[in-house]
Structure formats: structure tokens, C-alpha cells
Amino acid sequence: MRKKIIAGNWKMNKSLEEGMGLVSEVSNMLKDEYKGSAKVVIIPPFIHINSVSKLIAENPVMAVGAQNCSNHKSGAYTGEISADMLKSCGTKYIIIGHSERRQYFGEHNAWLAQKTDAVLNAGLNPIYCCGETLEERESNAHFTVLEKQISEGLFHLNATQFSEVVIAYEPVWAIGTGKTASTAQAQEIHAFIRGLITKKYDAALADNITIQYGGSVKAENAAELFSAPDIDGALVGGAALESRSFVAIVKAMA
Ligand code: 13P
């Protein structure tokens, strides 16, 4: 059965002290209040990863992730951070190709394919992001855009490698806008992505891949989104910055 994963992407928010406070609260609430089986991944800025990892070490439900990594293994790449370094600090998951990286930092599919390899070579799980802009949706190009993002970023992998990938569908028009995709819209895309994986690999592999939805997920809409058969969790931005709202989303995953 595929894994359910709720991840909180803090983006460029929280001082170390604020972040540690937030993680302590989330960890304590989950210990007391959560009986489900979803994995809860905290994805703070790089510099907090080591501290978060130590803080949650005793909590079996939780794991820590990173928001990005280098496509290189090591070397003279000033300012970059490798997947191996992140692993040494306790990282289990690394977001690859978030739309903000694609949009503001010029990350394109060929480069993201290399980053995905770097994550897998370190023995970690990539959370590969895909999603269309509003313009692409309105011109009915979304299926083509998604197919290109997924095939160019991931379809060079063999089946064993692909089984380690988590996919996050994050429509750009829903990120930070308060405008969530409807459950039907998200389900349609998740089923489409699973269909692409079936065509490239096989149905059994496709059925085992976790596909998260991201884009204005909140306590109020999480349960409805999670009721769809192909939505296996969420990649949460704004609502992950406050313990109550994040834990409410986790609890919505029964
Ligand atoms: P919001 O939940 O703030 O819309 O952000 C979603 C996101 O980009 C998570 O990676």
C-alpha cells in the first residue's frame, strides 16, 4: 500500500528559535493526538535541518526534508549544498523542482533530472514537484505541461529508482493564493500522472507511488482533498508555519 505523506515546506521562513518552537509543538501534539499512519515531514531551511532532525529523533511519525540540493556530488560549487551533506544531517526527503525554483532560479527539467539522480544516489527520496501556471490551465495546456515535466525530469529512471520518488502536484495558480484546486481538479491530475507512470513502467508501480497535492492546503479543505482516491497527502506551505493548523491537516489524513 502506498505511503501517505504530509510535508510542511517552510520556504524561507522562521529563525532557528522560532523553528525549534514550532517543531516541538508539532511533535508533542502528534505524540498526544495522532493515531494515524501518515508520515509527517518537516522541510525547514537548510540551516535548521540538523537541529530539527535531532529534535524529532524520538518521534517515529516524523522525518526531516530539504527544499533543494545541488545536482553535483561535491566540489567547487560555492554556495551549493549536496544531497550527501543533507543526508549527513538527517535529511530523508528532498524537494526537487518546486515551482518557485523553476520560476525564480531558472531550474528546468533537464537540470531537475540531474538533481533527482543526486538525491537517489545519496539514498534519499526526491519529492518531485510539477504543476501548471494559470495561463497554461486557461489555454488547456496543463496536461502537456505536466507530461513534459514528469517525463523529462523522471522518466530516465529505472523502475527500482522510480519507486523511491514522491510526486507533488502543485498548480502554480494555487500556491500562496488561497485558491485551492477543487478535489475533482486535483484528482483528475493525480489520476493522469498515475496513468503516465503506468504507460512508462506498469500499473503496479504507478499504484505504489505517493502523489501529494500542494497549493493552499488548509485545515478546512484537507479532509475533502484527502478523500480522493489518488491524493496521498499534501505539500503544505503557509499552513505549515503554525502548529495547530499543520497538525489539523495531518489529522485530516485518517
Ligand atoms: P501554500 O500552501 O502556501 O499555498 O504553498 C504550497 C507550496 O508551495 C508548498 O510547497
CSV table of C-alpha atoms and ligand atoms in Angstrom, one decimal:
chain,number,residue,atom,x,y,z
A,1,MET,CA,0.0,0.0,0.0
A,2,ARG,CA,1.3,3.4,-0.9
A,3,LYS,CA,2.6,5.7,1.8
A,4,LYS,CA,0.6,8.8,2.9
A,5,ILE,CA,2.9,11.8,3.4
A,6,ILE,CA,2.1,15.2,4.8
A,7,ALA,CA,5.0,17.6,4.4
A,8,GLY,CA,5.4,21.1,5.6
A,9,ASN,CA,7.5,23.3,3.4
A,10,TRP,CA,8.6,26.3,5.4
A,11,LYS,CA,10.2,28.0,2.4
A,12,MET,CA,12.3,31.0,3.6
A,13,ASN,CA,10.6,31.4,6.9
A,14,LYS,CA,11.5,31.0,10.6
A,15,SER,CA,14.5,31.8,12.7
A,16,LEU,CA,16.2,28.9,14.4
A,17,GLU,CA,14.5,29.6,17.6
A,18,GLU,CA,11.0,30.1,16.0
A,19,GLY,CA,11.5,26.9,14.0
A,20,MET,CA,12.5,24.8,17.0
A,21,GLY,CA,9.5,26.1,18.9
A,22,LEU,CA,7.2,25.1,16.0
A,23,VAL,CA,8.7,21.6,15.6
A,24,SER,CA,8.5,21.0,19.4
A,25,GLU,CA,4.8,21.9,19.4
A,26,VAL,CA,4.0,19.8,16.3
A,27,SER,CA,6.0,16.8,17.7
A,28,ASN,CA,4.2,17.0,21.1
A,29,MET,CA,0.8,17.3,19.5
A,30,LEU,CA,1.4,14.4,17.2
A,31,LYS,CA,2.5,12.2,20.1
A,32,ASP,CA,-0.6,13.1,22.1
A,33,GLU,CA,-3.2,13.4,19.4
A,34,TYR,CA,-2.3,11.5,16.2
A,35,LYS,CA,-3.0,7.8,15.8
A,36,GLY,CA,-2.9,7.6,12.0
A,37,SER,CA,-0.2,6.2,9.8
A,38,ALA,CA,0.8,9.1,7.6
A,39,LYS,CA,4.5,10.2,7.6
A,40,VAL,CA,4.9,13.8,8.7
A,41,VAL,CA,7.9,15.6,7.1
A,42,ILE,CA,9.2,18.9,8.2
A,43,ILE,CA,11.0,20.8,5.5
A,44,PRO,CA,12.8,23.8,7.0
A,45,PRO,CA,15.5,26.0,5.5
A,46,PHE,CA,18.9,24.1,5.2
A,47,ILE,CA,20.5,25.6,8.3
A,48,HIS,CA,17.8,24.3,10.6
A,49,ILE,CA,17.8,20.7,9.3
A,50,ASN,CA,20.4,19.3,11.7
A,51,SER,CA,18.6,20.8,14.8
A,52,VAL,CA,15.2,19.7,13.6
A,53,SER,CA,16.5,16.2,12.9
A,54,LYS,CA,17.8,15.9,16.5
A,55,LEU,CA,14.6,17.3,18.0
A,56,ILE,CA,12.4,14.7,16.2
A,57,ALA,CA,14.7,11.7,16.5
A,58,GLU,CA,12.5,10.0,19.1
A,59,ASN,CA,9.3,10.6,17.1
A,60,PRO,CA,8.6,7.7,14.7
A,61,VAL,CA,5.9,9.5,12.8
A,62,MET,CA,8.2,12.4,11.8
A,63,ALA,CA,11.1,13.0,9.4
A,64,VAL,CA,13.0,15.9,8.1
A,65,GLY,CA,13.4,17.1,4.5
A,66,ALA,CA,15.3,19.8,2.5
A,67,GLN,CA,13.9,22.3,0.0
A,68,ASN,CA,16.5,21.8,-2.7
A,69,CYS,CA,20.0,20.4,-3.3
A,70,SER,CA,22.9,20.6,-5.8
A,71,ASN,CA,22.9,18.5,-8.9
A,72,HIS,CA,26.6,17.8,-8.2
A,73,LYS,CA,28.0,15.3,-5.7
A,74,SER,CA,30.8,17.6,-4.3
A,75,GLY,CA,33.4,20.1,-5.4
A,76,ALA,CA,34.0,23.7,-6.2
A,77,TYR,CA,30.4,25.0,-6.3
A,78,THR,CA,30.3,27.9,-3.9
A,79,GLY,CA,27.1,28.3,-2.0
A,80,GLU,CA,25.7,24.9,-3.0
A,81,ILE,CA,24.7,22.0,-0.7
A,82,SER,CA,24.8,18.4,-1.8
A,83,ALA,CA,22.4,15.6,-1.1
A,84,ASP,CA,25.1,13.7,0.7
A,85,MET,CA,25.7,16.6,3.1
A,86,LEU,CA,21.9,16.8,3.7
A,87,LYS,CA,21.8,13.1,4.4
A,88,SER,CA,24.6,13.5,7.0
A,89,CYS,CA,22.4,16.0,8.8
A,90,GLY,CA,19.4,13.6,9.0
A,91,THR,CA,17.5,14.5,5.8
A,92,LYS,CA,15.3,11.8,4.3
A,93,TYR,CA,13.4,13.7,1.6
A,94,ILE,CA,14.5,16.5,-0.8
A,95,ILE,CA,12.1,18.7,-2.7
A,96,ILE,CA,13.1,18.9,-6.4
A,97,GLY,CA,11.7,21.4,-8.9
A,98,HIS,CA,9.4,23.4,-6.7
A,99,SER,CA,7.7,26.0,-8.9
A,100,GLU,CA,9.5,28.8,-7.0
A,101,ARG,CA,12.8,27.3,-8.0
A,102,ARG,CA,11.6,26.8,-11.6
A,103,GLN,CA,10.2,30.4,-11.7
A,104,TYR,CA,12.8,32.5,-9.8
A,105,PHE,CA,16.0,30.4,-10.2
A,106,GLY,CA,15.7,29.1,-13.8
A,107,GLU,CA,15.5,25.4,-12.8
A,108,HIS,CA,14.4,23.4,-15.8
A,109,ASN,CA,13.6,19.8,-16.4
A,110,ALA,CA,17.0,18.6,-17.6
A,111,TRP,CA,18.7,20.1,-14.6
A,112,LEU,CA,16.0,18.7,-12.3
A,113,ALA,CA,16.6,15.2,-13.8
A,114,GLN,CA,20.2,15.6,-12.6
A,115,LYS,CA,19.1,16.7,-9.1
A,116,THR,CA,16.8,13.7,-8.9
A,117,ASP,CA,19.7,11.5,-9.6
A,118,ALA,CA,21.8,13.2,-7.0
A,119,VAL,CA,19.0,12.6,-4.4
A,120,LEU,CA,18.6,9.0,-5.3
A,121,ASN,CA,22.4,8.4,-5.4
A,122,ALA,CA,22.5,9.6,-1.8
A,123,GLY,CA,19.9,7.0,-0.9
A,124,LEU,CA,17.2,9.7,-0.2
A,125,ASN,CA,13.7,10.2,-1.6
A,126,PRO,CA,13.0,13.1,-4.0
A,127,ILE,CA,9.7,15.0,-3.7
A,128,TYR,CA,9.5,16.0,-7.4
A,129,CYS,CA,7.2,19.0,-7.9
A,130,CYS,CA,5.1,19.6,-11.0
A,131,GLY,CA,2.3,22.0,-11.9
A,132,GLU,CA,0.9,24.3,-14.4
A,133,THR,CA,0.5,28.1,-14.4
A,134,LEU,CA,-2.9,29.8,-14.6
A,135,GLU,CA,-2.2,30.8,-18.2
A,136,GLU,CA,-1.3,27.2,-19.1
A,137,ARG,CA,-4.5,25.9,-17.5
A,138,GLU,CA,-6.7,28.5,-19.1
A,139,SER,CA,-5.2,27.7,-22.5
A,140,ASN,CA,-5.8,24.0,-21.8
A,141,ALA,CA,-2.1,23.2,-22.0
A,142,HIS,CA,-1.9,21.7,-18.5
A,143,PHE,CA,-1.8,18.0,-19.4
A,144,THR,CA,1.0,18.7,-21.9
A,145,VAL,CA,3.0,20.8,-19.4
A,146,LEU,CA,2.7,18.1,-16.7
A,147,GLU,CA,3.6,15.3,-19.1
A,148,LYS,CA,6.7,17.2,-20.1
A,149,GLN,CA,7.7,18.0,-16.5
A,150,ILE,CA,7.3,14.4,-15.4
A,151,SER,CA,8.8,12.7,-18.4
A,152,GLU,CA,11.8,15.0,-18.8
A,153,GLY,CA,12.6,15.1,-15.0
A,154,LEU,CA,11.9,11.5,-14.1
A,155,PHE,CA,11.4,9.0,-16.9
A,156,HIS,CA,15.1,8.4,-17.4
A,157,LEU,CA,14.9,6.4,-14.1
A,158,ASN,CA,14.6,2.7,-14.0
A,159,ALA,CA,11.7,1.1,-12.2
A,160,THR,CA,13.6,0.5,-8.9
A,161,GLN,CA,14.8,4.1,-8.8
A,162,PHE,CA,11.3,5.4,-9.7
A,163,SER,CA,9.8,3.5,-6.8
A,164,GLU,CA,11.7,5.9,-4.4
A,165,VAL,CA,10.2,9.0,-5.9
A,166,VAL,CA,7.3,11.0,-4.3
A,167,ILE,CA,5.5,13.4,-6.7
A,168,ALA,CA,3.9,16.6,-5.6
A,169,TYR,CA,1.3,18.2,-7.9
A,170,GLU,CA,1.3,21.9,-7.1
A,171,PRO,CA,-0.7,24.0,-9.6
A,172,VAL,CA,1.2,27.4,-9.6
A,173,TRP,CA,-2.1,29.3,-9.5
A,174,ALA,CA,-3.0,27.7,-6.2
A,175,ILE,CA,0.3,28.3,-4.4
A,176,GLY,CA,0.1,31.0,-1.7
A,177,THR,CA,-3.1,32.4,-3.3
A,178,GLY,CA,-5.7,30.9,-1.0
A,179,LYS,CA,-7.3,29.4,-4.2
A,180,THR,CA,-7.1,25.6,-3.9
A,181,ALA,CA,-7.7,23.3,-6.8
A,182,SER,CA,-11.1,21.6,-6.3
A,183,THR,CA,-10.9,18.0,-5.2
A,184,ALA,CA,-12.1,17.0,-8.7
A,185,GLN,CA,-9.4,19.1,-10.4
A,186,ALA,CA,-6.7,17.6,-8.3
A,187,GLN,CA,-8.0,14.1,-8.6
A,188,GLU,CA,-8.1,14.4,-12.4
A,189,ILE,CA,-4.4,15.4,-12.5
A,190,HIS,CA,-3.3,12.8,-10.0
A,191,ALA,CA,-5.0,10.1,-12.0
A,192,PHE,CA,-3.4,11.5,-15.1
A,193,ILE,CA,0.0,11.4,-13.5
A,194,ARG,CA,-0.6,7.8,-12.4
A,195,GLY,CA,-1.6,7.0,-15.9
A,196,LEU,CA,1.7,8.4,-17.3
A,197,ILE,CA,3.6,6.2,-14.8
A,198,THR,CA,1.5,3.1,-15.8
A,199,LYS,CA,2.3,3.8,-19.5
A,200,LYS,CA,6.0,4.2,-18.9
A,201,TYR,CA,6.5,1.5,-16.3
A,202,ASP,CA,3.5,-0.6,-15.1
A,203,ALA,CA,0.3,-0.3,-13.1
A,204,ALA,CA,1.7,-1.9,-10.0
A,205,LEU,CA,4.5,0.7,-9.8
A,206,ALA,CA,2.1,3.5,-10.5
A,207,ASP,CA,-0.2,2.3,-7.8
A,208,ASN,CA,2.6,2.4,-5.2
A,209,ILE,CA,3.8,6.0,-5.9
A,210,THR,CA,2.8,8.6,-3.4
A,211,ILE,CA,1.3,11.7,-5.2
A,212,GLN,CA,0.8,14.7,-2.9
A,213,TYR,CA,-1.3,17.7,-3.6
A,214,GLY,CA,0.0,21.2,-2.8
A,215,GLY,CA,-1.4,24.7,-3.1
A,216,SER,CA,-3.3,26.5,-0.4
A,217,VAL,CA,-4.0,23.3,1.6
A,218,LYS,CA,-5.6,24.3,4.9
A,219,ALA,CA,-7.3,22.5,7.8
A,220,GLU,CA,-10.6,23.5,6.2
A,221,ASN,CA,-10.1,21.8,2.9
A,222,ALA,CA,-7.6,18.9,3.7
A,223,ALA,CA,-10.1,16.2,4.6
A,224,GLU,CA,-12.1,16.8,1.4
A,225,LEU,CA,-8.9,16.7,-0.8
A,226,PHE,CA,-7.7,13.5,1.0
A,227,SER,CA,-11.0,11.8,0.3
A,228,ALA,CA,-10.0,11.5,-3.4
A,229,PRO,CA,-8.5,8.1,-4.3
A,230,ASP,CA,-5.3,9.3,-5.9
A,231,ILE,CA,-4.4,12.1,-3.4
A,232,ASP,CA,-1.9,10.6,-1.0
A,233,GLY,CA,-1.1,13.6,1.2
A,234,ALA,CA,-0.1,17.2,0.9
A,235,LEU,CA,2.8,19.5,0.5
A,236,VAL,CA,1.8,22.4,2.7
A,237,GLY,CA,3.3,25.9,2.7
A,238,GLY,CA,1.6,28.7,4.7
A,239,ALA,CA,-0.5,26.5,6.9
A,240,ALA,CA,2.7,24.6,8.0
A,241,LEU,CA,4.1,27.7,9.7
A,242,GLU,CA,1.7,27.3,12.6
A,243,SER,CA,1.5,24.1,14.7
A,244,ARG,CA,-2.3,23.9,15.2
A,245,SER,CA,-3.1,24.4,11.5
A,246,PHE,CA,-0.4,21.9,10.4
A,247,VAL,CA,-1.4,19.2,12.9
A,248,ALA,CA,-5.1,19.7,11.9
A,249,ILE,CA,-4.1,18.9,8.3
A,250,VAL,CA,-2.2,15.8,9.4
A,251,LYS,CA,-5.2,14.7,11.4
A,252,ALA,CA,-7.4,15.1,8.3
A,253,MET,CA,-5.5,12.2,6.8
A,254,ALA,CA,-7.3,9.4,8.6
B,1,13P,P1,0.9,27.2,0.2
B,1,13P,O1,0.3,26.1,1.0
B,1,13P,O2,1.3,28.4,1.0
B,1,13P,O3,-0.1,27.6,-1.0
B,1,13P,O4,2.2,26.7,-0.5
B,1,13P,C1,2.2,25.5,-1.2
B,1,13P,C2,3.6,25.1,-1.5
B,1,13P,O5,4.2,25.7,-2.4
B,1,13P,C3,4.2,24.0,-0.8
B,1,13P,O6,5.4,23.6,-1.4
